[in-house]
Amino acid sequence: MSETHREMWEKLNLDIEAHDGLLEVLGKFYGDIYMSQDNRLKGMEYMDFVLSEVHGLRIQELQDAKAQGHKVVGTFCVFVPEELTLAADAIQVGLCAGADAGTQEAEKRVPRNTCALIKSFMGFKLARLCPYIESSDLVVGETTCDGKKKAYEALSDLLPTYIMEVPQTKSLAAKELWRSEVLRYKEELERLTGVTITAERLAQSIKTVNDRRRALQRLNALRAADPAPISGRDALLINQISFYDDPVRFTTKINELCDELEARVAAGEGVAPRNTPRLLMAGCPMAVPNWKLPYVVESSGAVIVGEESCIGTRNTRDLVDESATTLEGMIDALVDRYMKIDCACFTPNDERMDNVAELAKTLKADGVVNYSLMFCQPYAHEGMKLGNMFEAQGIPMLALETDYSMEDVEQLKTRVEAFVEMLG
Ligand code: BJ8
């Protein structure tokens, strides 16, 4: 890593020694999991580059943008409307973290029996390892699960934190509450940036974010082909990078990659032989660099054909209606689109069952792996419902619960291999 990056990290007050250690482990992990794959698409070279510079060049870009007066907004949930953030001339980045870091420190602020994702973002902040959180002018939390809600209280002692109230039901009153929250966030952004969000600005940013969703939808649709044209690991990486990269540049790159994928599908080529067992992953989001389970699955003779999670189709399935011409109409369109998110924090959440079933069918999945992080109540509950639904439909499902440690890799492998063998 260049000296310039080191200077930048020092200015961001990162713990340089611990950060060096993290990058070294990450590089090795990435090499083992990603660079060992056969038949990768040429378009993945861009993703390899972005990942290799995720704490380098991209952070430099954020610093340059800040120097030009732009603000950086860090988020933990797909409920935060990026369209508004962009319309206020700010940059939005995802802050969820997918690796054990600073756990001891984190456990002084949140209970030990908290999910790994929450402990990880607390740990990254406390151990001074995340240049994204250190670059953020505002961190936006949200009232989704109890663990996150309470963790944001602890986080607000360390950072300027703003909380959006996400309703827990889809009633009319809930929708009204969400509308008022969207408007409150708009005002907060205008205060932060000094930019007034106009209809023209919002129309443009709705298009930008929709274009990225359209590109990712295109990618997902191509994964219905047999043989699978892209590995689940690579598709997950693409979804993870979508939370960090510049949206316009990223969309262009994904569309180029999709051109390559289309040619591959037309030629009947893939990353695994035809009839390799095809699995849909469903459940908790897998934040970067959480690649453990996809690696275990794809080194057990199966291929992953879809990710039903917020770092996957839940974030890309629905577009914002682009037909509105007034600011009010656009806000309504945003409210409608975001209220379609089928996060397990909602009750009831029957539409998620239908959406997962539909996805499994479209992607021609032979089986489903339900992934929940330990101590995540919402997804563990819904995992049981999914299990019953798929049993009734005759689609095998394997329910796995894990965290970010490597201790259970062998145990997971044994269970996944038995499942894949049964499918085969
Ligand atoms: S919209 S899924 S990004 S809340 S794994 S922290 S639920 S205990 S991440 Fe999420 Fe928004 Fe919903 Fe999506 Fe809590 Fe579970 Fe941990 Fe979770």
PDB file of N, CA and C in Angstrom, residues 92-188:
ATOM      1  N   GLN A  92     -23.229   8.346  -0.356  1.00  0.00           N
ATOM      2  CA  GLN A  92     -23.670   7.381   0.656  1.00  0.00           C
ATOM      3  C   GLN A  92     -22.822   6.113   0.579  1.00  0.00           C
ATOM      4  N   VAL A  93     -22.369   5.641   1.732  1.00  0.00           N
ATOM      5  CA  VAL A  93     -21.604   4.385   1.770  1.00  0.00           C
ATOM      6  C   VAL A  93     -22.171   3.457   2.844  1.00  0.00           C
ATOM      7  N   GLY A  94     -22.067   2.161   2.586  1.00  0.00           N
ATOM      8  CA  GLY A  94     -22.534   1.167   3.553  1.00  0.00           C
ATOM      9  C   GLY A  94     -21.468   0.932   4.610  1.00  0.00           C
ATOM     10  N   LEU A  95     -21.895   0.797   5.857  1.00  0.00           N
ATOM     11  CA  LEU A  95     -20.910   0.632   6.936  1.00  0.00           C
ATOM     12  C   LEU A  95     -20.989  -0.730   7.620  1.00  0.00           C
ATOM     13  N   CYS A  96     -21.917  -1.588   7.184  1.00  0.00           N
ATOM     14  CA  CYS A  96     -22.030  -2.895   7.831  1.00  0.00           C
ATOM     15  C   CYS A  96     -20.706  -3.625   7.677  1.00  0.00           C
ATOM     16  N   ALA A  97     -20.363  -4.401   8.658  1.00  0.00           N
ATOM     17  CA  ALA A  97     -19.064  -5.045   8.597  1.00  0.00           C
ATOM     18  C   ALA A  97     -19.211  -6.554   8.746  1.00  0.00           C
ATOM     19  N   GLY A  98     -18.362  -7.281   8.027  1.00  0.00           N
ATOM     20  CA  GLY A  98     -18.512  -8.731   7.965  1.00  0.00           C
ATOM     21  C   GLY A  98     -17.328  -9.508   8.490  1.00  0.00           C
ATOM     22  N   ALA A  99     -16.592  -8.922   9.450  1.00  0.00           N
ATOM     23  CA  ALA A  99     -15.449  -9.666   9.999  1.00  0.00           C
ATOM     24  C   ALA A  99     -15.343  -9.399  11.490  1.00  0.00           C
ATOM     25  N   ASP A 100     -14.810 -10.383  12.208  1.00  0.00           N
ATOM     26  CA  ASP A 100     -14.540 -10.183  13.634  1.00  0.00           C
ATOM     27  C   ASP A 100     -13.436  -9.156  13.771  1.00  0.00           C
ATOM     28  N   ALA A 101     -13.711  -8.071  14.469  1.00  0.00           N
ATOM     29  CA  ALA A 101     -12.658  -7.072  14.734  1.00  0.00           C
ATOM     30  C   ALA A 101     -13.085  -6.288  15.970  1.00  0.00           C
ATOM     31  N   GLY A 102     -12.146  -6.024  16.826  1.00  0.00           N
ATOM     32  CA  GLY A 102     -12.445  -5.231  18.021  1.00  0.00           C
ATOM     33  C   GLY A 102     -13.550  -5.834  18.886  1.00  0.00           C
ATOM     34  N   THR A 103     -13.678  -7.161  18.845  1.00  0.00           N
ATOM     35  CA  THR A 103     -14.804  -7.804  19.543  1.00  0.00           C
ATOM     36  C   THR A 103     -14.782  -7.529  21.052  1.00  0.00           C
ATOM     37  N   GLN A 104     -13.590  -7.601  21.631  1.00  0.00           N
ATOM     38  CA  GLN A 104     -13.514  -7.391  23.098  1.00  0.00           C
ATOM     39  C   GLN A 104     -14.034  -6.012  23.467  1.00  0.00           C
ATOM     40  N   GLU A 105     -13.605  -5.018  22.696  1.00  0.00           N
ATOM     41  CA  GLU A 105     -14.058  -3.638  22.950  1.00  0.00           C
ATOM     42  C   GLU A 105     -15.563  -3.532  22.720  1.00  0.00           C
ATOM     43  N   ALA A 106     -16.019  -4.150  21.616  1.00  0.00           N
ATOM     44  CA  ALA A 106     -17.450  -4.083  21.285  1.00  0.00           C
ATOM     45  C   ALA A 106     -18.290  -4.680  22.411  1.00  0.00           C
ATOM     46  N   GLU A 107     -17.790  -5.760  23.003  1.00  0.00           N
ATOM     47  CA  GLU A 107     -18.577  -6.430  24.048  1.00  0.00           C
ATOM     48  C   GLU A 107     -18.631  -5.637  25.352  1.00  0.00           C
ATOM     49  N   LYS A 108     -17.861  -4.538  25.415  1.00  0.00           N
ATOM     50  CA  LYS A 108     -18.003  -3.651  26.585  1.00  0.00           C
ATOM     51  C   LYS A 108     -19.181  -2.697  26.365  1.00  0.00           C
ATOM     52  N   ARG A 109     -19.628  -2.573  25.105  1.00  0.00           N
ATOM     53  CA  ARG A 109     -20.710  -1.615  24.785  1.00  0.00           C
ATOM     54  C   ARG A 109     -22.023  -2.288  24.409  1.00  0.00           C
ATOM     55  N   VAL A 110     -21.926  -3.511  23.848  1.00  0.00           N
ATOM     56  CA  VAL A 110     -23.157  -4.247  23.517  1.00  0.00           C
ATOM     57  C   VAL A 110     -23.036  -5.650  24.112  1.00  0.00           C
ATOM     58  N   PRO A 111     -24.181  -6.274  24.474  1.00  0.00           N
ATOM     59  CA  PRO A 111     -24.079  -7.591  25.123  1.00  0.00           C
ATOM     60  C   PRO A 111     -23.389  -8.626  24.243  1.00  0.00           C
ATOM     61  N   ARG A 112     -22.794  -9.606  24.899  1.00  0.00           N
ATOM     62  CA  ARG A 112     -22.046 -10.631  24.165  1.00  0.00           C
ATOM     63  C   ARG A 112     -22.957 -11.384  23.189  1.00  0.00           C
ATOM     64  N   ASN A 113     -24.217 -11.614  23.652  1.00  0.00           N
ATOM     65  CA  ASN A 113     -25.128 -12.352  22.767  1.00  0.00           C
ATOM     66  C   ASN A 113     -25.853 -11.409  21.795  1.00  0.00           C
ATOM     67  N   THR A 114     -25.063 -10.640  21.066  1.00  0.00           N
ATOM     68  CA  THR A 114     -25.558  -9.760  20.007  1.00  0.00           C
ATOM     69  C   THR A 114     -25.027 -10.340  18.701  1.00  0.00           C
ATOM     70  N   CYS A 115     -25.745 -10.127  17.598  1.00  0.00           N
ATOM     71  CA  CYS A 115     -25.311 -10.747  16.340  1.00  0.00           C
ATOM     72  C   CYS A 115     -23.949 -10.198  15.900  1.00  0.00           C
ATOM     73  N   ALA A 116     -23.248 -11.011  15.102  1.00  0.00           N
ATOM     74  CA  ALA A 116     -21.873 -10.677  14.696  1.00  0.00           C
ATOM     75  C   ALA A 116     -21.815  -9.381  13.882  1.00  0.00           C
ATOM     76  N   LEU A 117     -22.867  -9.106  13.113  1.00  0.00           N
ATOM     77  CA  LEU A 117     -22.847  -7.911  12.265  1.00  0.00           C
ATOM     78  C   LEU A 117     -22.789  -6.634  13.130  1.00  0.00           C
ATOM     79  N   ILE A 118     -23.578  -6.620  14.174  1.00  0.00           N
ATOM     80  CA  ILE A 118     -23.607  -5.446  15.054  1.00  0.00           C
ATOM     81  C   ILE A 118     -22.285  -5.329  15.820  1.00  0.00           C
ATOM     82  N   LYS A 119     -21.846  -6.463  16.378  1.00  0.00           N
ATOM     83  CA  LYS A 119     -20.583  -6.428  17.129  1.00  0.00           C
ATOM     84  C   LYS A 119     -19.455  -5.977  16.220  1.00  0.00           C
ATOM     85  N   SER A 120     -19.550  -6.384  14.958  1.00  0.00           N
ATOM     86  CA  SER A 120     -18.487  -6.047  14.017  1.00  0.00           C
ATOM     87  C   SER A 120     -18.448  -4.541  13.745  1.00  0.00           C
ATOM     88  N   PHE A 121     -19.609  -3.911  13.510  1.00  0.00           N
ATOM     89  CA  PHE A 121     -19.516  -2.470  13.220  1.00  0.00           C
ATOM     90  C   PHE A 121     -19.118  -1.671  14.454  1.00  0.00           C
ATOM     91  N   MET A 122     -19.547  -2.160  15.624  1.00  0.00           N
ATOM     92  CA  MET A 122     -19.090  -1.496  16.850  1.00  0.00           C
ATOM     93  C   MET A 122     -17.580  -1.699  17.000  1.00  0.00           C
ATOM     94  N   GLY A 123     -17.138  -2.935  16.749  1.00  0.00           N
ATOM     95  CA  GLY A 123     -15.720  -3.269  16.906  1.00  0.00           C
ATOM     96  C   GLY A 123     -14.842  -2.496  15.934  1.00  0.00           C
ATOM     97  N   PHE A 124     -15.293  -2.364  14.681  1.00  0.00           N
ATOM     98  CA  PHE A 124     -14.504  -1.626  13.688  1.00  0.00           C
ATOM     99  C   PHE A 124     -14.340  -0.168  14.108  1.00  0.00           C
ATOM    100  N   LYS A 125     -15.405   0.382  14.682  1.00  0.00           N
ATOM    101  CA  LYS A 125     -15.307   1.782  15.133  1.00  0.00           C
ATOM    102  C   LYS A 125     -14.364   1.887  16.336  1.00  0.00           C
ATOM    103  N   LEU A 126     -14.591   1.018  17.321  1.00  0.00           N
ATOM    104  CA  LEU A 126     -13.813   1.127  18.548  1.00  0.00           C
ATOM    105  C   LEU A 126     -12.333   0.807  18.332  1.00  0.00           C
ATOM    106  N   ALA A 127     -12.065  -0.121  17.397  1.00  0.00           N
ATOM    107  CA  ALA A 127     -10.662  -0.486  17.154  1.00  0.00           C
ATOM    108  C   ALA A 127     -10.011   0.439  16.116  1.00  0.00           C
ATOM    109  N   ARG A 128     -10.732   1.418  15.623  1.00  0.00           N
ATOM    110  CA  ARG A 128     -10.248   2.397  14.629  1.00  0.00           C
ATOM    111  C   ARG A 128      -9.705   1.700  13.374  1.00  0.00           C
ATOM    112  N   LEU A 129     -10.576   0.868  12.791  1.00  0.00           N
ATOM    113  CA  LEU A 129     -10.149   0.075  11.636  1.00  0.00           C
ATOM    114  C   LEU A 129     -10.900   0.409  10.354  1.00  0.00           C
ATOM    115  N   CYS A 130     -11.968   1.221  10.456  1.00  0.00           N
ATOM    116  CA  CYS A 130     -12.812   1.428   9.277  1.00  0.00           C
ATOM    117  C   CYS A 130     -12.678   2.856   8.738  1.00  0.00           C
ATOM    118  N   PRO A 131     -12.006   3.028   7.585  1.00  0.00           N
ATOM    119  CA  PRO A 131     -11.850   4.381   7.056  1.00  0.00           C
ATOM    120  C   PRO A 131     -13.167   4.981   6.555  1.00  0.00           C
ATOM    121  N   TYR A 132     -14.180   4.134   6.311  1.00  0.00           N
ATOM    122  CA  TYR A 132     -15.475   4.658   5.859  1.00  0.00           C
ATOM    123  C   TYR A 132     -16.197   5.373   6.997  1.00  0.00           C
ATOM    124  N   ILE A 133     -16.202   4.721   8.153  1.00  0.00           N
ATOM    125  CA  ILE A 133     -16.903   5.342   9.292  1.00  0.00           C
ATOM    126  C   ILE A 133     -16.156   6.622   9.694  1.00  0.00           C
ATOM    127  N   GLU A 134     -14.809   6.579   9.585  1.00  0.00           N
ATOM    128  CA  GLU A 134     -14.024   7.765   9.963  1.00  0.00           C
ATOM    129  C   GLU A 134     -14.189   8.888   8.935  1.00  0.00           C
ATOM    130  N   SER A 135     -14.596   8.548   7.720  1.00  0.00           N
ATOM    131  CA  SER A 135     -14.799   9.572   6.684  1.00  0.00           C
ATOM    132  C   SER A 135     -16.218  10.139   6.716  1.00  0.00           C
ATOM    133  N   SER A 136     -17.109   9.507   7.496  1.00  0.00           N
ATOM    134  CA  SER A 136     -18.526   9.903   7.447  1.00  0.00           C
ATOM    135  C   SER A 136     -18.783  11.197   8.213  1.00  0.00           C
ATOM    136  N   ASP A 137     -19.505  12.118   7.570  1.00  0.00           N
ATOM    137  CA  ASP A 137     -19.924  13.348   8.248  1.00  0.00           C
ATOM    138  C   ASP A 137     -21.180  13.095   9.062  1.00  0.00           C
ATOM    139  N   LEU A 138     -21.922  12.089   8.655  1.00  0.00           N
ATOM    140  CA  LEU A 138     -23.135  11.707   9.387  1.00  0.00           C
ATOM    141  C   LEU A 138     -23.297  10.199   9.259  1.00  0.00           C
ATOM    142  N   VAL A 139     -23.642   9.563  10.393  1.00  0.00           N
ATOM    143  CA  VAL A 139     -23.928   8.137  10.360  1.00  0.00           C
ATOM    144  C   VAL A 139     -25.421   7.982  10.602  1.00  0.00           C
ATOM    145  N   VAL A 140     -26.090   7.252   9.708  1.00  0.00           N
ATOM    146  CA  VAL A 140     -27.548   7.109   9.831  1.00  0.00           C
ATOM    147  C   VAL A 140     -27.887   5.695  10.292  1.00  0.00           C
ATOM    148  N   GLY A 141     -28.507   5.614  11.449  1.00  0.00           N
ATOM    149  CA  GLY A 141     -29.008   4.322  11.939  1.00  0.00           C
ATOM    150  C   GLY A 141     -30.502   4.264  11.706  1.00  0.00           C
ATOM    151  N   GLU A 142     -31.115   3.163  12.140  1.00  0.00           N
ATOM    152  CA  GLU A 142     -32.552   3.020  11.903  1.00  0.00           C
ATOM    153  C   GLU A 142     -33.149   2.079  12.935  1.00  0.00           C
ATOM    154  N   THR A 143     -34.436   2.224  13.176  1.00  0.00           N
ATOM    155  CA  THR A 143     -35.081   1.364  14.174  1.00  0.00           C
ATOM    156  C   THR A 143     -35.601   0.103  13.496  1.00  0.00           C
ATOM    157  N   THR A 144     -34.714  -0.822  13.236  1.00  0.00           N
ATOM    158  CA  THR A 144     -35.155  -2.102  12.661  1.00  0.00           C
ATOM    159  C   THR A 144     -35.152  -3.140  13.783  1.00  0.00           C
ATOM    160  N   CYS A 145     -34.097  -3.950  13.903  1.00  0.00           N
ATOM    161  CA  CYS A 145     -34.114  -4.954  14.978  1.00  0.00           C
ATOM    162  C   CYS A 145     -33.673  -4.320  16.305  1.00  0.00           C
ATOM    163  N   ASP A 146     -33.983  -4.996  17.402  1.00  0.00           N
ATOM    164  CA  ASP A 146     -33.659  -4.451  18.731  1.00  0.00           C
ATOM    165  C   ASP A 146     -32.151  -4.276  18.910  1.00  0.00           C
ATOM    166  N   GLY A 147     -31.398  -5.254  18.408  1.00  0.00           N
ATOM    167  CA  GLY A 147     -29.941  -5.200  18.568  1.00  0.00           C
ATOM    168  C   GLY A 147     -29.362  -3.937  17.953  1.00  0.00           C
ATOM    169  N   LYS A 148     -29.812  -3.618  16.732  1.00  0.00           N
ATOM    170  CA  LYS A 148     -29.290  -2.425  16.066  1.00  0.00           C
ATOM    171  C   LYS A 148     -29.734  -1.169  16.802  1.00  0.00           C
ATOM    172  N   LYS A 149     -31.020  -1.112  17.125  1.00  0.00           N
ATOM    173  CA  LYS A 149     -31.547   0.086  17.805  1.00  0.00           C
ATOM    174  C   LYS A 149     -30.713   0.447  19.021  1.00  0.00           C
ATOM    175  N   LYS A 150     -30.456  -0.571  19.853  1.00  0.00           N
ATOM    176  CA  LYS A 150     -29.734  -0.289  21.091  1.00  0.00           C
ATOM    177  C   LYS A 150     -28.253  -0.011  20.811  1.00  0.00           C
ATOM    178  N   ALA A 151     -27.698  -0.676  19.793  1.00  0.00           N
ATOM    179  CA  ALA A 151     -26.279  -0.431  19.466  1.00  0.00           C
ATOM    180  C   ALA A 151     -26.080   1.015  19.002  1.00  0.00           C
ATOM    181  N   TYR A 152     -27.069   1.577  18.305  1.00  0.00           N
ATOM    182  CA  TYR A 152     -26.922   2.965  17.843  1.00  0.00           C
ATOM    183  C   TYR A 152     -26.869   3.936  19.028  1.00  0.00           C
ATOM    184  N   GLU A 153     -27.532   3.540  20.128  1.00  0.00           N
ATOM    185  CA  GLU A 153     -27.426   4.408  21.315  1.00  0.00           C
ATOM    186  C   GLU A 153     -25.970   4.457  21.772  1.00  0.00           C
ATOM    187  N   ALA A 154     -25.331   3.281  21.750  1.00  0.00           N
ATOM    188  CA  ALA A 154     -23.905   3.236  22.155  1.00  0.00           C
ATOM    189  C   ALA A 154     -23.036   3.965  21.128  1.00  0.00           C
ATOM    190  N   LEU A 155     -23.392   3.810  19.857  1.00  0.00           N
ATOM    191  CA  LEU A 155     -22.590   4.426  18.791  1.00  0.00           C
ATOM    192  C   LEU A 155     -22.692   5.956  18.845  1.00  0.00           C
ATOM    193  N   SER A 156     -23.858   6.435  19.278  1.00  0.00           N
ATOM    194  CA  SER A 156     -24.057   7.895  19.273  1.00  0.00           C
ATOM    195  C   SER A 156     -23.152   8.594  20.300  1.00  0.00           C
ATOM    196  N   ASP A 157     -22.589   7.807  21.247  1.00  0.00           N
ATOM    197  CA  ASP A 157     -21.611   8.399  22.183  1.00  0.00           C
ATOM    198  C   ASP A 157     -20.288   8.658  21.455  1.00  0.00           C
ATOM    199  N   LEU A 158     -20.093   7.977  20.317  1.00  0.00           N
ATOM    200  CA  LEU A 158     -18.798   8.036  19.629  1.00  0.00           C
ATOM    201  C   LEU A 158     -18.822   8.873  18.363  1.00  0.00           C
ATOM    202  N   LEU A 159     -20.025   9.094  17.792  1.00  0.00           N
ATOM    203  CA  LEU A 159     -20.133   9.710  16.457  1.00  0.00           C
ATOM    204  C   LEU A 159     -21.405  10.533  16.335  1.00  0.00           C
ATOM    205  N   PRO A 160     -21.440  11.511  15.396  1.00  0.00           N
ATOM    206  CA  PRO A 160     -22.737  12.148  15.112  1.00  0.00           C
ATOM    207  C   PRO A 160     -23.663  11.122  14.445  1.00  0.00           C
ATOM    208  N   THR A 161     -24.714  10.755  15.134  1.00  0.00           N
ATOM    209  CA  THR A 161     -25.596   9.693  14.633  1.00  0.00           C
ATOM    210  C   THR A 161     -27.013  10.228  14.473  1.00  0.00           C
ATOM    211  N   TYR A 162     -27.645   9.859  13.383  1.00  0.00           N
ATOM    212  CA  TYR A 162     -29.017  10.275  13.117  1.00  0.00           C
ATOM    213  C   TYR A 162     -29.847   8.998  12.958  1.00  0.00           C
ATOM    214  N   ILE A 163     -31.006   8.942  13.573  1.00  0.00           N
ATOM    215  CA  ILE A 163     -31.791   7.703  13.527  1.00  0.00           C
ATOM    216  C   ILE A 163     -33.087   7.903  12.735  1.00  0.00           C
ATOM    217  N   MET A 164     -33.326   7.026  11.768  1.00  0.00           N
ATOM    218  CA  MET A 164     -34.606   7.033  11.055  1.00  0.00           C
ATOM    219  C   MET A 164     -35.528   6.014  11.722  1.00  0.00           C
ATOM    220  N   GLU A 165     -36.771   6.414  11.931  1.00  0.00           N
ATOM    221  CA  GLU A 165     -37.706   5.467  12.532  1.00  0.00           C
ATOM    222  C   GLU A 165     -38.358   4.633  11.435  1.00  0.00           C
ATOM    223  N   VAL A 166     -37.976   3.371  11.370  1.00  0.00           N
ATOM    224  CA  VAL A 166     -38.566   2.460  10.381  1.00  0.00           C
ATOM    225  C   VAL A 166     -39.730   1.766  11.064  1.00  0.00           C
ATOM    226  N   PRO A 167     -40.937   1.826  10.469  1.00  0.00           N
ATOM    227  CA  PRO A 167     -42.073   1.165  11.125  1.00  0.00           C
ATOM    228  C   PRO A 167     -41.897  -0.352  11.148  1.00  0.00           C
ATOM    229  N   GLN A 168     -42.713  -1.010  11.945  1.00  0.00           N
ATOM    230  CA  GLN A 168     -42.589  -2.470  12.081  1.00  0.00           C
ATOM    231  C   GLN A 168     -43.734  -3.212  11.388  1.00  0.00           C
ATOM    232  N   THR A 169     -44.718  -2.453  10.870  1.00  0.00           N
ATOM    233  CA  THR A 169     -45.820  -3.092  10.139  1.00  0.00           C
ATOM    234  C   THR A 169     -45.990  -2.353   8.813  1.00  0.00           C
ATOM    235  N   LYS A 170     -46.904  -2.868   8.000  1.00  0.00           N
ATOM    236  CA  LYS A 170     -47.135  -2.216   6.702  1.00  0.00           C
ATOM    237  C   LYS A 170     -48.525  -1.579   6.674  1.00  0.00           C
ATOM    238  N   SER A 171     -49.032  -1.157   7.834  1.00  0.00           N
ATOM    239  CA  SER A 171     -50.365  -0.531   7.887  1.00  0.00           C
ATOM    240  C   SER A 171     -50.310   0.858   7.257  1.00  0.00           C
ATOM    241  N   LEU A 172     -51.490   1.445   7.063  1.00  0.00           N
ATOM    242  CA  LEU A 172     -51.536   2.803   6.500  1.00  0.00           C
ATOM    243  C   LEU A 172     -50.851   3.794   7.434  1.00  0.00           C
ATOM    244  N   ALA A 173     -51.092   3.604   8.755  1.00  0.00           N
ATOM    245  CA  ALA A 173     -50.473   4.504   9.739  1.00  0.00           C
ATOM    246  C   ALA A 173     -48.950   4.369   9.674  1.00  0.00           C
ATOM    247  N   ALA A 174     -48.485   3.145   9.466  1.00  0.00           N
ATOM    248  CA  ALA A 174     -47.033   2.902   9.384  1.00  0.00           C
ATOM    249  C   ALA A 174     -46.460   3.620   8.166  1.00  0.00           C
ATOM    250  N   LYS A 175     -47.219   3.574   7.092  1.00  0.00           N
ATOM    251  CA  LYS A 175     -46.749   4.213   5.866  1.00  0.00           C
ATOM    252  C   LYS A 175     -46.667   5.734   6.048  1.00  0.00           C
ATOM    253  N   GLU A 176     -47.645   6.273   6.755  1.00  0.00           N
ATOM    254  CA  GLU A 176     -47.624   7.720   7.043  1.00  0.00           C
ATOM    255  C   GLU A 176     -46.398   8.088   7.876  1.00  0.00           C
ATOM    256  N   LEU A 177     -46.128   7.225   8.879  1.00  0.00           N
ATOM    257  CA  LEU A 177     -44.958   7.457   9.735  1.00  0.00           C
ATOM    258  C   LEU A 177     -43.695   7.455   8.862  1.00  0.00           C
ATOM    259  N   TRP A 178     -43.617   6.483   7.963  1.00  0.00           N
ATOM    260  CA  TRP A 178     -42.420   6.373   7.121  1.00  0.00           C
ATOM    261  C   TRP A 178     -42.291   7.597   6.211  1.00  0.00           C
ATOM    262  N   ARG A 179     -43.437   8.070   5.726  1.00  0.00           N
ATOM    263  CA  ARG A 179     -43.397   9.263   4.865  1.00  0.00           C
ATOM    264  C   ARG A 179     -42.817  10.446   5.655  1.00  0.00           C
ATOM    265  N   SER A 180     -43.263  10.580   6.903  1.00  0.00           N
ATOM    266  CA  SER A 180     -42.760  11.709   7.695  1.00  0.00           C
ATOM    267  C   SER A 180     -41.266  11.529   7.987  1.00  0.00           C
ATOM    268  N   GLU A 181     -40.830  10.281   8.115  1.00  0.00           N
ATOM    269  CA  GLU A 181     -39.412  10.029   8.352  1.00  0.00           C
ATOM    270  C   GLU A 181     -38.566  10.342   7.115  1.00  0.00           C
ATOM    271  N   VAL A 182     -39.120  10.053   5.954  1.00  0.00           N
ATOM    272  CA  VAL A 182     -38.406  10.355   4.708  1.00  0.00           C
ATOM    273  C   VAL A 182     -38.250  11.872   4.585  1.00  0.00           C
ATOM    274  N   LEU A 183     -39.320  12.591   4.919  1.00  0.00           N
ATOM    275  CA  LEU A 183     -39.249  14.062   4.848  1.00  0.00           C
ATOM    276  C   LEU A 183     -38.272  14.620   5.883  1.00  0.00           C
ATOM    277  N   ARG A 184     -38.276  14.000   7.075  1.00  0.00           N
ATOM    278  CA  ARG A 184     -37.366  14.471   8.136  1.00  0.00           C
ATOM    279  C   ARG A 184     -35.914  14.237   7.701  1.00  0.00           C
ATOM    280  N   TYR A 185     -35.666  13.096   7.048  1.00  0.00           N
ATOM    281  CA  TYR A 185     -34.304  12.805   6.567  1.00  0.00           C
ATOM    282  C   TYR A 185     -33.899  13.816   5.486  1.00  0.00           C
ATOM    283  N   LYS A 186     -34.854  14.146   4.634  1.00  0.00           N
ATOM    284  CA  LYS A 186     -34.570  15.139   3.575  1.00  0.00           C
ATOM    285  C   LYS A 186     -34.118  16.456   4.220  1.00  0.00           C
ATOM    286  N   GLU A 187     -34.859  16.867   5.261  1.00  0.00           N
ATOM    287  CA  GLU A 187     -34.489  18.133   5.925  1.00  0.00           C
ATOM    288  C   GLU A 187     -33.120  18.042   6.588  1.00  0.00           C
ATOM    289  N   GLU A 188     -32.855  16.901   7.192  1.00  0.00           N
ATOM    290  CA  GLU A 188     -31.549  16.704   7.852  1.00  0.00           C
ATOM    291  C   GLU A 188     -30.412  16.814   6.828  1.00  0.00           C
TER     292      GLU A 188
END
